[in-house]
CSV table of C-alpha atoms in Angstrom, one decimal:
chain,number,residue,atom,x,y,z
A,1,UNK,CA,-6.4,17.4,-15.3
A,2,UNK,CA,-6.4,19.4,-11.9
A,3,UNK,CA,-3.4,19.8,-9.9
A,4,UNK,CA,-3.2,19.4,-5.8
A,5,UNK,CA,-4.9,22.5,-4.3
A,6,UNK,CA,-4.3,24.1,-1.3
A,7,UNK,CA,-6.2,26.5,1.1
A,8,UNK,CA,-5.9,28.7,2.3
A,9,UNK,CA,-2.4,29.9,0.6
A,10,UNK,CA,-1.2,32.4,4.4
A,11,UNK,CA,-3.0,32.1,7.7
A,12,UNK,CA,-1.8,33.9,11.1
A,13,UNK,CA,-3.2,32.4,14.2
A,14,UNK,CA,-2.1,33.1,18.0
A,15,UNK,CA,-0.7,30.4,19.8
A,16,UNK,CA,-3.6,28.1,21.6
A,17,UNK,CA,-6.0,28.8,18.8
A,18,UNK,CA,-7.1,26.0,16.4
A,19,UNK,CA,-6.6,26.0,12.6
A,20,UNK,CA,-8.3,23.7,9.4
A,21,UNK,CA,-6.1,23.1,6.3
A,22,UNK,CA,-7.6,21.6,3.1
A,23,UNK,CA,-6.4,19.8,0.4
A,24,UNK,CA,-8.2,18.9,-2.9
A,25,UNK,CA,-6.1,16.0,-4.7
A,26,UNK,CA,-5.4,15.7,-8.0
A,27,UNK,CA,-7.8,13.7,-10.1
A,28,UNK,CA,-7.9,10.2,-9.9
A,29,UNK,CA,-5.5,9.8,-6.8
A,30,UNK,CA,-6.5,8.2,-3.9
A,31,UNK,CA,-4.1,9.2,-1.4
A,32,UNK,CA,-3.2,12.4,0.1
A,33,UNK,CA,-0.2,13.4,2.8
A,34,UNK,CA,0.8,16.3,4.9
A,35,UNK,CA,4.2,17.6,5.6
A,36,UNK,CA,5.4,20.3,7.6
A,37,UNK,CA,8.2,22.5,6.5
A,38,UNK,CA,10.0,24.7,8.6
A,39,UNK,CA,11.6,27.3,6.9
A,40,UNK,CA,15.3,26.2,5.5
A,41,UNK,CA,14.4,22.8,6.2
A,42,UNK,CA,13.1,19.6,4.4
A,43,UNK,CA,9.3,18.7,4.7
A,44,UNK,CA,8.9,16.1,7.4
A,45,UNK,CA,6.0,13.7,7.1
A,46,UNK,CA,3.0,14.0,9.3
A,47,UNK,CA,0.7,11.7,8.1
A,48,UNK,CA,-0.9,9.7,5.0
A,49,UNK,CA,-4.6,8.7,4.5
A,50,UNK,CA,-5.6,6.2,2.0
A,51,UNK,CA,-9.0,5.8,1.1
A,52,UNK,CA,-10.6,8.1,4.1
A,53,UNK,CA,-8.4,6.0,6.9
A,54,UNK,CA,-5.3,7.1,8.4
A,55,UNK,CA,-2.8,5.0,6.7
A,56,UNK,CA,0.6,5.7,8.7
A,57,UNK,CA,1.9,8.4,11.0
A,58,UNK,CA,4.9,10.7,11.4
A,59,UNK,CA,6.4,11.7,14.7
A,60,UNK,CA,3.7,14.5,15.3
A,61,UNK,CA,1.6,14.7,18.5
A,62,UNK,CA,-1.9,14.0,18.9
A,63,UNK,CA,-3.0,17.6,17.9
A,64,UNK,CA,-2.3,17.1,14.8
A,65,UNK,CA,-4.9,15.0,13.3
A,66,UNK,CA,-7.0,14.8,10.0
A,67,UNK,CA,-9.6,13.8,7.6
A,68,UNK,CA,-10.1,12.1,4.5
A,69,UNK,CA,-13.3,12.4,2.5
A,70,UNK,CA,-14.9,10.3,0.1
A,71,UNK,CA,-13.7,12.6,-2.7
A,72,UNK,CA,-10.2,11.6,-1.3
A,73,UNK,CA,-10.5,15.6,-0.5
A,74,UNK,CA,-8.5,16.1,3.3
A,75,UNK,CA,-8.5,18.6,5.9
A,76,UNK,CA,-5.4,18.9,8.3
A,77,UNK,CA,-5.9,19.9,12.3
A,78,UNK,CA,-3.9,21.7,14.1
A,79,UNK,CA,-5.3,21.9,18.3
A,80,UNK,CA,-3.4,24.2,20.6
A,81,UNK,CA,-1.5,25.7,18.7
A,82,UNK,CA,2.2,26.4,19.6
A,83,UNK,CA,4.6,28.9,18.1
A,84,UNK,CA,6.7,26.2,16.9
A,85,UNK,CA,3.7,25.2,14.6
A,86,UNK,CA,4.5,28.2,12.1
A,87,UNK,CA,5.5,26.5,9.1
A,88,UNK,CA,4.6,25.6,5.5
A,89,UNK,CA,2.3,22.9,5.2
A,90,UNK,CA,2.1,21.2,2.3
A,91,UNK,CA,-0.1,18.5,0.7
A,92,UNK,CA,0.6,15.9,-1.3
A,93,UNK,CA,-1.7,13.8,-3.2
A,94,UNK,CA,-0.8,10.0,-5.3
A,95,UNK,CA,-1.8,6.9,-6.1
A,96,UNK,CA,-0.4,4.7,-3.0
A,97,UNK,CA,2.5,6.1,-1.9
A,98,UNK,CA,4.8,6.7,-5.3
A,99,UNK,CA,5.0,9.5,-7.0
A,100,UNK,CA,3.8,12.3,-4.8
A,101,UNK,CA,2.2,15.3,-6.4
A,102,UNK,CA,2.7,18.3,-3.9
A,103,UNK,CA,0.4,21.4,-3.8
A,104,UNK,CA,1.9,25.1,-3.3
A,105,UNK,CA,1.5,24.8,0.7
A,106,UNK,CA,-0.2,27.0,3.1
A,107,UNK,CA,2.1,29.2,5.0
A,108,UNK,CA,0.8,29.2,8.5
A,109,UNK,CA,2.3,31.7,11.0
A,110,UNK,CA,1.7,31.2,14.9
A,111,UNK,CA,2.1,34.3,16.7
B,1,UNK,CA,15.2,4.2,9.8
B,2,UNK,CA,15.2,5.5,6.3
B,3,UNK,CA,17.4,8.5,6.6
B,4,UNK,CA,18.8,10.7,3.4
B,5,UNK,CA,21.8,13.1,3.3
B,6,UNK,CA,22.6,16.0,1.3
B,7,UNK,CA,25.8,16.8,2.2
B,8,UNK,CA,26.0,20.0,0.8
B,9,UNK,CA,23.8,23.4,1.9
B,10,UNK,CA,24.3,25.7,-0.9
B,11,UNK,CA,25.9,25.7,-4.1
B,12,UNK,CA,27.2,28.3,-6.4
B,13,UNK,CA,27.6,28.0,-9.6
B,14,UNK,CA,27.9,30.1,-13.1
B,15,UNK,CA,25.0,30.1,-15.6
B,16,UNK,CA,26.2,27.5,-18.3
B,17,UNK,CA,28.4,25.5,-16.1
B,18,UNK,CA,27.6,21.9,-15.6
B,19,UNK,CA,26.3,21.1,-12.3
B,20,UNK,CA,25.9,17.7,-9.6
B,21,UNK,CA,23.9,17.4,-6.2
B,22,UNK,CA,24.9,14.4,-3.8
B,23,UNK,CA,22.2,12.7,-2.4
B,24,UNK,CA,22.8,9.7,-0.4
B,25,UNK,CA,19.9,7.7,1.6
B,26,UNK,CA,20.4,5.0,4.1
B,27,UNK,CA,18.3,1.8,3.3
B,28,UNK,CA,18.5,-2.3,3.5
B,29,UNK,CA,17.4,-2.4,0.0
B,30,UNK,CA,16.5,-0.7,-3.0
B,31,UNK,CA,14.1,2.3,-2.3
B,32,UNK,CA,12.2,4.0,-4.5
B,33,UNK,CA,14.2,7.7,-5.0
B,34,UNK,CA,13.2,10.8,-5.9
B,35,UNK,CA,14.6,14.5,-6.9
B,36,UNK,CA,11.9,17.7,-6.2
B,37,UNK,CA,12.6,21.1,-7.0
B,38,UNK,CA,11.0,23.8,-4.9
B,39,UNK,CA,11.1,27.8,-5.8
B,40,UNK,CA,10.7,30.5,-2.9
B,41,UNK,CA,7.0,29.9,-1.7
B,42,UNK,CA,6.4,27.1,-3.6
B,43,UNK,CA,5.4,23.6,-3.2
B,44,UNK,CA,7.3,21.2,-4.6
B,45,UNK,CA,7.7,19.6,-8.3
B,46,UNK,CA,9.0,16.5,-9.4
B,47,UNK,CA,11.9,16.4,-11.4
B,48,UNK,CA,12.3,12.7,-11.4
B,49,UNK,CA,11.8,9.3,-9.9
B,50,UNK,CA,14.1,6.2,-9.8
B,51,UNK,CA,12.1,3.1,-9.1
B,52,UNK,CA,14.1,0.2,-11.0
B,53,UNK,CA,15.9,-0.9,-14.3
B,54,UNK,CA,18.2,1.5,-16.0
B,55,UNK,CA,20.0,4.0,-13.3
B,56,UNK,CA,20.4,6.5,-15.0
B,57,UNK,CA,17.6,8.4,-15.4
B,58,UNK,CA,15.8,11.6,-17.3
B,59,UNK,CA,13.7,14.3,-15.8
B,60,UNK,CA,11.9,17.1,-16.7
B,61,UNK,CA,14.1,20.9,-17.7
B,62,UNK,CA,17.4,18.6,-18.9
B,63,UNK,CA,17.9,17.1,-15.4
B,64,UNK,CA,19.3,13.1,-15.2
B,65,UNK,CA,20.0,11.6,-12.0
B,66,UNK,CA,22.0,8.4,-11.4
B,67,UNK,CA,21.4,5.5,-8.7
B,68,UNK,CA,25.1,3.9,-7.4
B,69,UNK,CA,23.7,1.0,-5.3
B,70,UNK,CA,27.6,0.7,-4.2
B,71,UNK,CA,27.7,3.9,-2.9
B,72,UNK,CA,23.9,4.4,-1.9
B,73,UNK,CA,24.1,7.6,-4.0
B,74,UNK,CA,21.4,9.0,-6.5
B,75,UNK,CA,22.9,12.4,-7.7
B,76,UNK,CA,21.3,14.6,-9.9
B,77,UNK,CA,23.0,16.5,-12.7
B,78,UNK,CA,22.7,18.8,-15.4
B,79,UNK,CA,25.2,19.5,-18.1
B,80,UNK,CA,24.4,23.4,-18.6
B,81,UNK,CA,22.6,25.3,-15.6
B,82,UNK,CA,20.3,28.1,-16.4
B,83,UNK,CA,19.4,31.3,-14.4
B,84,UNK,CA,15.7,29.9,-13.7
B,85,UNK,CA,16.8,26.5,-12.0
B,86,UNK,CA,17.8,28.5,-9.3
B,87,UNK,CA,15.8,26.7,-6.6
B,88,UNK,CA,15.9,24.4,-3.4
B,89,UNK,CA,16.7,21.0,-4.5
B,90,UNK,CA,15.4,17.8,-2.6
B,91,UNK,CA,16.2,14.2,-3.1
B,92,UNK,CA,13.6,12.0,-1.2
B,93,UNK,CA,13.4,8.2,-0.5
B,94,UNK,CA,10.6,5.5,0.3
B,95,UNK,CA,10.4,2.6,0.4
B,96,UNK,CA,6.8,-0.1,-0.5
B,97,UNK,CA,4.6,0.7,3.0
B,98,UNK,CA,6.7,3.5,4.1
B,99,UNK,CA,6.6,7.3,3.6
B,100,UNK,CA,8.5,10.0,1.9
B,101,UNK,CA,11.5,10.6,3.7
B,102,UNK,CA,13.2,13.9,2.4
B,103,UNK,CA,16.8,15.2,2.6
B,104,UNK,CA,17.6,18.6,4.0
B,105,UNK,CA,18.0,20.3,0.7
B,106,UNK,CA,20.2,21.9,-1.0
B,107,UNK,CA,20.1,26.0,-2.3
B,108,UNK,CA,21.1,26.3,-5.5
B,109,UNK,CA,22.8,30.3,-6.7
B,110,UNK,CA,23.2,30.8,-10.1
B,111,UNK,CA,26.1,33.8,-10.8
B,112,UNK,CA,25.1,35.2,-14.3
């Protein structure tokens, strides 16, 4: 059984640029959501999709949006992007909502 | 709003000596609960999950955790602390239609 995956594992951007995150689930779930942690902080929850629709929302602006694909696969999206963006962004993929199983993250840093 | 505290930042304590991490949420009724364990640069793993029945529960590397509806508490223990479970701990809550709401975490030293 394959665990949540993650890519890429770092990125740097500048600030304004744009930036794709993917997330492979694990096998057999059909959910996948994002958090963002900040460093020495919990992850808070940007969103959830459930079978390719968006399927609740954290309190993240509009730039940040996503995909889910029929392979329950999902790509995060990150427009304009601001300093305060630089973060670890994890995935986490389950069947509903219980359970979560969380990838290793992507570190993304916004300079 | 779901909401979870952990009240304390960082904790010391010596390899071998028992150990307990608060964790208390804020919810009408019975959420589902959760402790995750996350290494430097890591994602998270799942030490265990509290959903209903008995309240004390087992997890994975000797860890129990123990829901107090009374007291809105679900804090996780571990009779004998190891070098490797030095980590940041995070207890978590939802709820059915809701999302993962984590705590702030708590560090975890361990003094050989």
């Amino acid at each position: 059984e394959t665990g949540v995956t993650q890519s890429p594992t770092h990125l740097i951007k500048t600030r304004g640029q744009q930036v794709t995150l993917r997330c492979s689930s694990q096998s057999g779930h059909n959910t996948v959501s994002w958090y963002q942690q900040a460093l020495g902080q919990g992850p808070q929850f940007i969103f959830q999709y459930y079978r390719e629709e968006e399927n609740g929302r954290g309190n993240f602006p509009p730039r940040f949006s996503g995909l889910q694909f029929p392979n329950y696969s999902s790509e995060l999206n990150v427009n304009a992007l601001e300093l305060d963006d630089s973060a670890l962004y994890l995935c986490a993929s389950s069947l509903q909502t219980r359970e979560q199983y969380f990838g290793p993250g992507t570190r993304l840093t916004v300079t | 709003a779901q909401s979870v505290t952990q009240p304390d930042i960082h904790i010391t304590v010596s390899e071998g000596a028992s150990l307990e991490l608060r964790c208390n949420y804020s919810y009408g009724a019975t959420p589902y609960l959760f402790w995750y364990v996350q290494s430097p640069g890591q994602g998270l793993q799942l030490l265990l999950k509290y959903f209903s029945g008995d309240t004390l529960v087992q997890g994975i590397k000797g860890f129990e955790a123990e829901f107090k509806r009374s007291q809105s508490s679900f804090n996780l223990r571990k009779p004998s602390v190891h070098w490797s479970d030095a980590a940041e701990y995070f207890c978590a809550v939802v709820s059915d239609g809701q999302n993962f709401v984590f705590g702030p975490g708590t560090r975890l030293s361990v003094l050989p």
